[in-house]
Phi, psi and omega in degrees: 000134197281120186286339182292326180286127173272148164312119179263001180240165187299147010266357188297318180257118183274021169207182188292146171298141176252168177317319172295318175298316177297314179292319177297318170310302191300317173302318176291330173295310176296320173298312176301311177305310176279349177080013187236134167283323171211126187286145161310162188295328187281358184244352189298320178314294198297315190292306172321312180296312178302329179285335183286317188299306171302316179299303173320305178299314181306314185296318176294327184289317169298330168291329188262346173298133172244104196266109187270146179089335184269149176289130179300152172291114192238135175290156188301158182275139172298149195281145177301137182257139181301149178295142186266139178266000000 
């Protein structure tokens, strides 16, 4: 397992995973599986396509997961504003 890939679901992540979070994990996965940090020009298209496909599959997985017993992800409460005079 690639240690750079982080768990993207709550409670491991205090917020909902962003597109950037998902893309970074997909890129790390494809790098690990392919053995290339950056592919040669003749492999760039297939490498990039694999990253996008893994990212799409990851987004679907996260959207469809049902995590029982977990607290719902909530954005932080807004700070109280002083009353206007």
